[in-house]
GROMACS .gro file of N, CA and C in nm:
model
  219
    1MET      N    1  -8.627  21.565  12.033
    1MET     CA    2  -8.645  21.450  11.946
    1MET      C    3  -8.509  21.386  11.918
    2PRO      N    4  -8.495  21.255  11.930
    2PRO     CA    5  -8.368  21.190  11.913
    2PRO      C    6  -8.305  21.211  11.776
    3GLY      N    7  -8.386  21.225  11.673
    3GLY     CA    8  -8.333  21.236  11.539
    3GLY      C    9  -8.249  21.360  11.514
    4SER      N   10  -8.266  21.465  11.593
    4SER     CA   11  -8.193  21.587  11.566
    4SER      C   12  -8.051  21.585  11.622
    5LEU      N   13  -8.029  21.525  11.734
    5LEU     CA   14  -7.896  21.510  11.793
    5LEU      C   15  -7.805  21.628  11.773
    6GLY      N   16  -7.848  21.745  11.814
    6GLY     CA   17  -7.762  21.861  11.809
    6GLY      C   18  -7.756  21.930  11.675
    7GLN      N   19  -7.822  21.879  11.574
    7GLN     CA   20  -7.817  21.941  11.443
    7GLN      C   21  -7.919  22.054  11.430
    8ASP      N   22  -8.021  22.053  11.511
    8ASP     CA   23  -8.127  22.153  11.508
    8ASP      C   24  -8.089  22.268  11.601
    9SER      N   25  -8.088  22.390  11.549
    9SER     CA   26  -8.047  22.505  11.630
    9SER      C   27  -8.144  22.532  11.746
   10ALA      N   28  -8.265  22.477  11.740
   10ALA     CA   29  -8.362  22.497  11.848
   10ALA      C   30  -8.337  22.403  11.966
   11VAL      N   31  -8.251  22.301  11.947
   11VAL     CA   32  -8.221  22.206  12.052
   11VAL      C   33  -8.113  22.265  12.142
   12PRO      N   34  -8.136  22.268  12.275
   12PRO     CA   35  -8.033  22.323  12.365
   12PRO      C   36  -7.902  22.246  12.353
   13LYS      N   37  -7.793  22.316  12.363
   13LYS     CA   38  -7.660  22.255  12.352
   13LYS      C   39  -7.591  22.257  12.488
   14ILE      N   40  -7.503  22.161  12.508
   14ILE     CA   41  -7.416  22.161  12.625
   14ILE      C   42  -7.273  22.142  12.576
   15VAL      N   43  -7.178  22.179  12.657
   15VAL     CA   44  -7.037  22.161  12.624
   15VAL      C   45  -6.978  22.061  12.721
   16VAL      N   46  -6.909  21.961  12.666
   16VAL     CA   47  -6.843  21.859  12.747
   16VAL      C   48  -6.699  21.854  12.701
   17ARG      N   49  -6.607  21.861  12.794
   17ARG     CA   50  -6.465  21.855  12.760
   17ARG      C   51  -6.416  21.713  12.779
   18LEU      N   52  -6.362  21.655  12.671
   18LEU     CA   53  -6.314  21.518  12.673
   18LEU      C   54  -6.174  21.512  12.611
   19THR      N   55  -6.094  21.418  12.657
   19THR     CA   56  -5.965  21.394  12.594
   19THR      C   57  -5.988  21.312  12.467
   20ALA      N   58  -5.885  21.304  12.384
   20ALA     CA   59  -5.893  21.221  12.263
   20ALA      C   60  -5.919  21.076  12.301
   21ASP      N   61  -5.857  21.030  12.410
   21ASP     CA   62  -5.879  20.891  12.454
   21ASP      C   63  -6.023  20.869  12.500
   22GLU      N   64  -6.081  20.966  12.567
   22GLU     CA   65  -6.220  20.954  12.611
   22GLU      C   66  -6.315  20.953  12.492
   23ILE      N   67  -6.284  21.033  12.391
   23ILE     CA   68  -6.366  21.032  12.269
   23ILE      C   69  -6.353  20.896  12.201
   24ALA      N   70  -6.233  20.838  12.204
   24ALA     CA   71  -6.213  20.706  12.144
   24ALA      C   72  -6.302  20.603  12.212
   25VAL      N   73  -6.315  20.610  12.344
   25VAL     CA   74  -6.402  20.516  12.416
   25VAL      C   75  -6.546  20.531  12.367
   26LEU      N   76  -6.594  20.654  12.356
   26LEU     CA   77  -6.730  20.676  12.307
   26LEU      C   78  -6.747  20.624  12.165
   27CYS      N   79  -6.649  20.649  12.079
   27CYS     CA   80  -6.656  20.598  11.941
   27CYS      C   81  -6.660  20.446  11.940
   28ASN      N   82  -6.579  20.383  12.025
   28ASN     CA   83  -6.579  20.237  12.031
   28ASN      C   84  -6.714  20.184  12.079
   29CYS      N   85  -6.774  20.252  12.176
   29CYS     CA   86  -6.906  20.211  12.226
   29CYS      C   87  -7.012  20.222  12.116
   30ILE      N   88  -7.009  20.330  12.042
   30ILE     CA   89  -7.106  20.348  11.934
   30ILE      C   90  -7.083  20.241  11.826
   31ASN      N   91  -6.957  20.217  11.791
   31ASN     CA   92  -6.927  20.113  11.692
   31ASN      C   93  -6.977  19.977  11.736
   32GLU      N   94  -6.952  19.940  11.861
   32GLU     CA   95  -6.998  19.811  11.913
   32GLU      C   96  -7.149  19.801  11.909
   33THR      N   97  -7.215  19.910  11.944
   33THR     CA   98  -7.361  19.914  11.943
   33THR      C   99  -7.413  19.897  11.801
   34LEU      N  100  -7.354  19.967  11.707
   34LEU     CA  101  -7.396  19.955  11.567
   34LEU      C  102  -7.373  19.814  11.514
   35ASP      N  103  -7.263  19.752  11.555
   35ASP     CA  104  -7.232  19.616  11.509
   35ASP      C  105  -7.322  19.511  11.573
   36THR      N  106  -7.369  19.538  11.694
   36THR     CA  107  -7.441  19.437  11.772
   36THR      C  108  -7.593  19.442  11.752
   37LEU      N  109  -7.649  19.561  11.745
   37LEU     CA  110  -7.794  19.575  11.743
   37LEU      C  111  -7.847  19.593  11.601
   38ASP      N  112  -7.961  19.531  11.573
   38ASP     CA  113  -8.026  19.557  11.445
   38ASP      C  114  -8.101  19.690  11.456
   39ASP      N  115  -8.157  19.736  11.346
   39ASP     CA  116  -8.219  19.868  11.343
   39ASP      C  117  -8.329  19.886  11.447
   40GLY      N  118  -8.416  19.786  11.460
   40GLY     CA  119  -8.525  19.796  11.557
   40GLY      C  120  -8.475  19.800  11.700
   41GLU      N  121  -8.378  19.716  11.730
   41GLU     CA  122  -8.321  19.714  11.866
   41GLU      C  123  -8.248  19.843  11.897
   42LEU      N  124  -8.176  19.894  11.799
   42LEU     CA  125  -8.101  20.017  11.819
   42LEU      C  126  -8.195  20.130  11.860
   43ASP      N  127  -8.301  20.147  11.786
   43ASP     CA  128  -8.396  20.252  11.817
   43ASP      C  129  -8.465  20.229  11.952
   44ALA      N  130  -8.505  20.106  11.978
   44ALA     CA  131  -8.575  20.075  12.103
   44ALA      C  132  -8.485  20.087  12.226
   45ARG      N  133  -8.362  20.041  12.215
   45ARG     CA  134  -8.273  20.035  12.331
   45ARG      C  135  -8.190  20.160  12.351
   46VAL      N  136  -8.156  20.228  12.240
   46VAL     CA  137  -8.068  20.345  12.250
   46VAL      C  138  -8.145  20.474  12.224
   47GLY      N  139  -8.254  20.465  12.149
   47GLY     CA  140  -8.336  20.583  12.123
   47GLY      C  141  -8.288  20.666  12.005
   48ILE      N  142  -8.221  20.600  11.912
   48ILE     CA  143  -8.169  20.671  11.795
   48ILE      C  144  -8.166  20.574  11.677
   49ASP      N  145  -8.181  20.626  11.557
   49ASP     CA  146  -8.173  20.537  11.443
   49ASP      C  147  -8.027  20.527  11.396
   50ARG      N  148  -8.001  20.429  11.309
   50ARG     CA  149  -7.865  20.399  11.264
   50ARG      C  150  -7.800  20.520  11.194
   51GLN      N  151  -7.875  20.590  11.113
   51GLN     CA  152  -7.822  20.705  11.040
   51GLN      C  153  -7.770  20.812  11.136
   52HIS      N  154  -7.847  20.841  11.240
   52HIS     CA  155  -7.806  20.944  11.335
   52HIS      C  156  -7.691  20.896  11.424
   53ALA      N  157  -7.690  20.767  11.456
   53ALA     CA  158  -7.579  20.713  11.533
   53ALA      C  159  -7.450  20.724  11.453
   54ARG      N  160  -7.456  20.693  11.325
   54ARG     CA  161  -7.337  20.705  11.239
   54ARG      C  162  -7.293  20.851  11.226
   55ALA      N  163  -7.389  20.942  11.219
   55ALA     CA  164  -7.356  21.085  11.210
   55ALA      C  165  -7.286  21.131  11.338
   56LEU      N  166  -7.336  21.088  11.453
   56LEU     CA  167  -7.273  21.122  11.580
   56LEU      C  168  -7.133  21.064  11.585
   57LEU      N  169  -7.118  20.940  11.545
   57LEU     CA  170  -6.987  20.875  11.542
   57LEU      C  171  -6.891  20.954  11.453
   58GLY      N  172  -6.938  20.999  11.339
   58GLY     CA  173  -6.855  21.079  11.249
   58GLY      C  174  -6.810  21.209  11.312
   59ARG      N  175  -6.900  21.278  11.380
   59ARG     CA  176  -6.863  21.405  11.444
   59ARG      C  177  -6.763  21.382  11.556
   60LEU      N  178  -6.785  21.277  11.635
   60LEU     CA  179  -6.690  21.247  11.743
   60LEU      C  180  -6.553  21.209  11.687
   61SER      N  181  -6.552  21.132  11.579
   61SER     CA  182  -6.426  21.093  11.517
   61SER      C  183  -6.349  21.215  11.465
   62GLU      N  184  -6.421  21.310  11.408
   62GLU     CA  185  -6.358  21.434  11.361
   62GLU      C  186  -6.296  21.510  11.477
   63LYS      N  187  -6.369  21.519  11.588
   63LYS     CA  188  -6.317  21.590  11.706
   63LYS      C  189  -6.193  21.521  11.761
   64ARG      N  190  -6.194  21.387  11.761
   64ARG     CA  191  -6.078  21.312  11.809
   64ARG      C  192  -5.957  21.339  11.719
   65ALA      N  193  -5.979  21.337  11.587
   65ALA     CA  194  -5.869  21.364  11.493
   65ALA      C  195  -5.816  21.507  11.512
   66ASP      N  196  -5.905  21.602  11.533
   66ASP     CA  197  -5.864  21.740  11.559
   66ASP      C  198  -5.778  21.749  11.684
   67ALA      N  199  -5.821  21.682  11.791
   67ALA     CA  200  -5.747  21.685  11.917
   67ALA      C  201  -5.609  21.622  11.900
   68ARG      N  202  -5.603  21.513  11.828
   68ARG     CA  203  -5.474  21.446  11.806
   68ARG      C  204  -5.380  21.533  11.724
   69ARG      N  205  -5.434  21.602  11.625
   69ARG     CA  206  -5.350  21.693  11.545
   69ARG      C  207  -5.296  21.806  11.630
   70LEU      N  208  -5.380  21.861  11.716
   70LEU     CA  209  -5.338  21.971  11.803
   70LEU      C  210  -5.230  21.927  11.901
   71ASN      N  211  -5.235  21.801  11.940
   71ASN     CA  212  -5.137  21.748  12.036
   71ASN      C  213  -5.015  21.687  11.967
   72GLY      N  214  -5.010  21.695  11.835
   72GLY     CA  215  -4.897  21.644  11.761
   72GLY      C  216  -4.890  21.494  11.751
   73ALA      N  217  -5.002  21.426  11.773
   73ALA     CA  218  -5.002  21.279  11.767
   73ALA      C  219  -5.022  21.229  11.627
   0.00000   0.00000   0.00000
């Protein structure tokens, strides 16, 4: 179910290794999508509601900040 987005322990997980710059690209894409699409379009075209998209963006942003701290940036 799209609403769980990795928050449900019953949902299978995968590991993807990304650089801080690659995470930034994903964050920018999510931001642009949130800015461009209304709630109905977001769900229909992306398959997720605004609340879950923002939650994913927050988690990615945290990971990017962690990576930058580890690299001394």
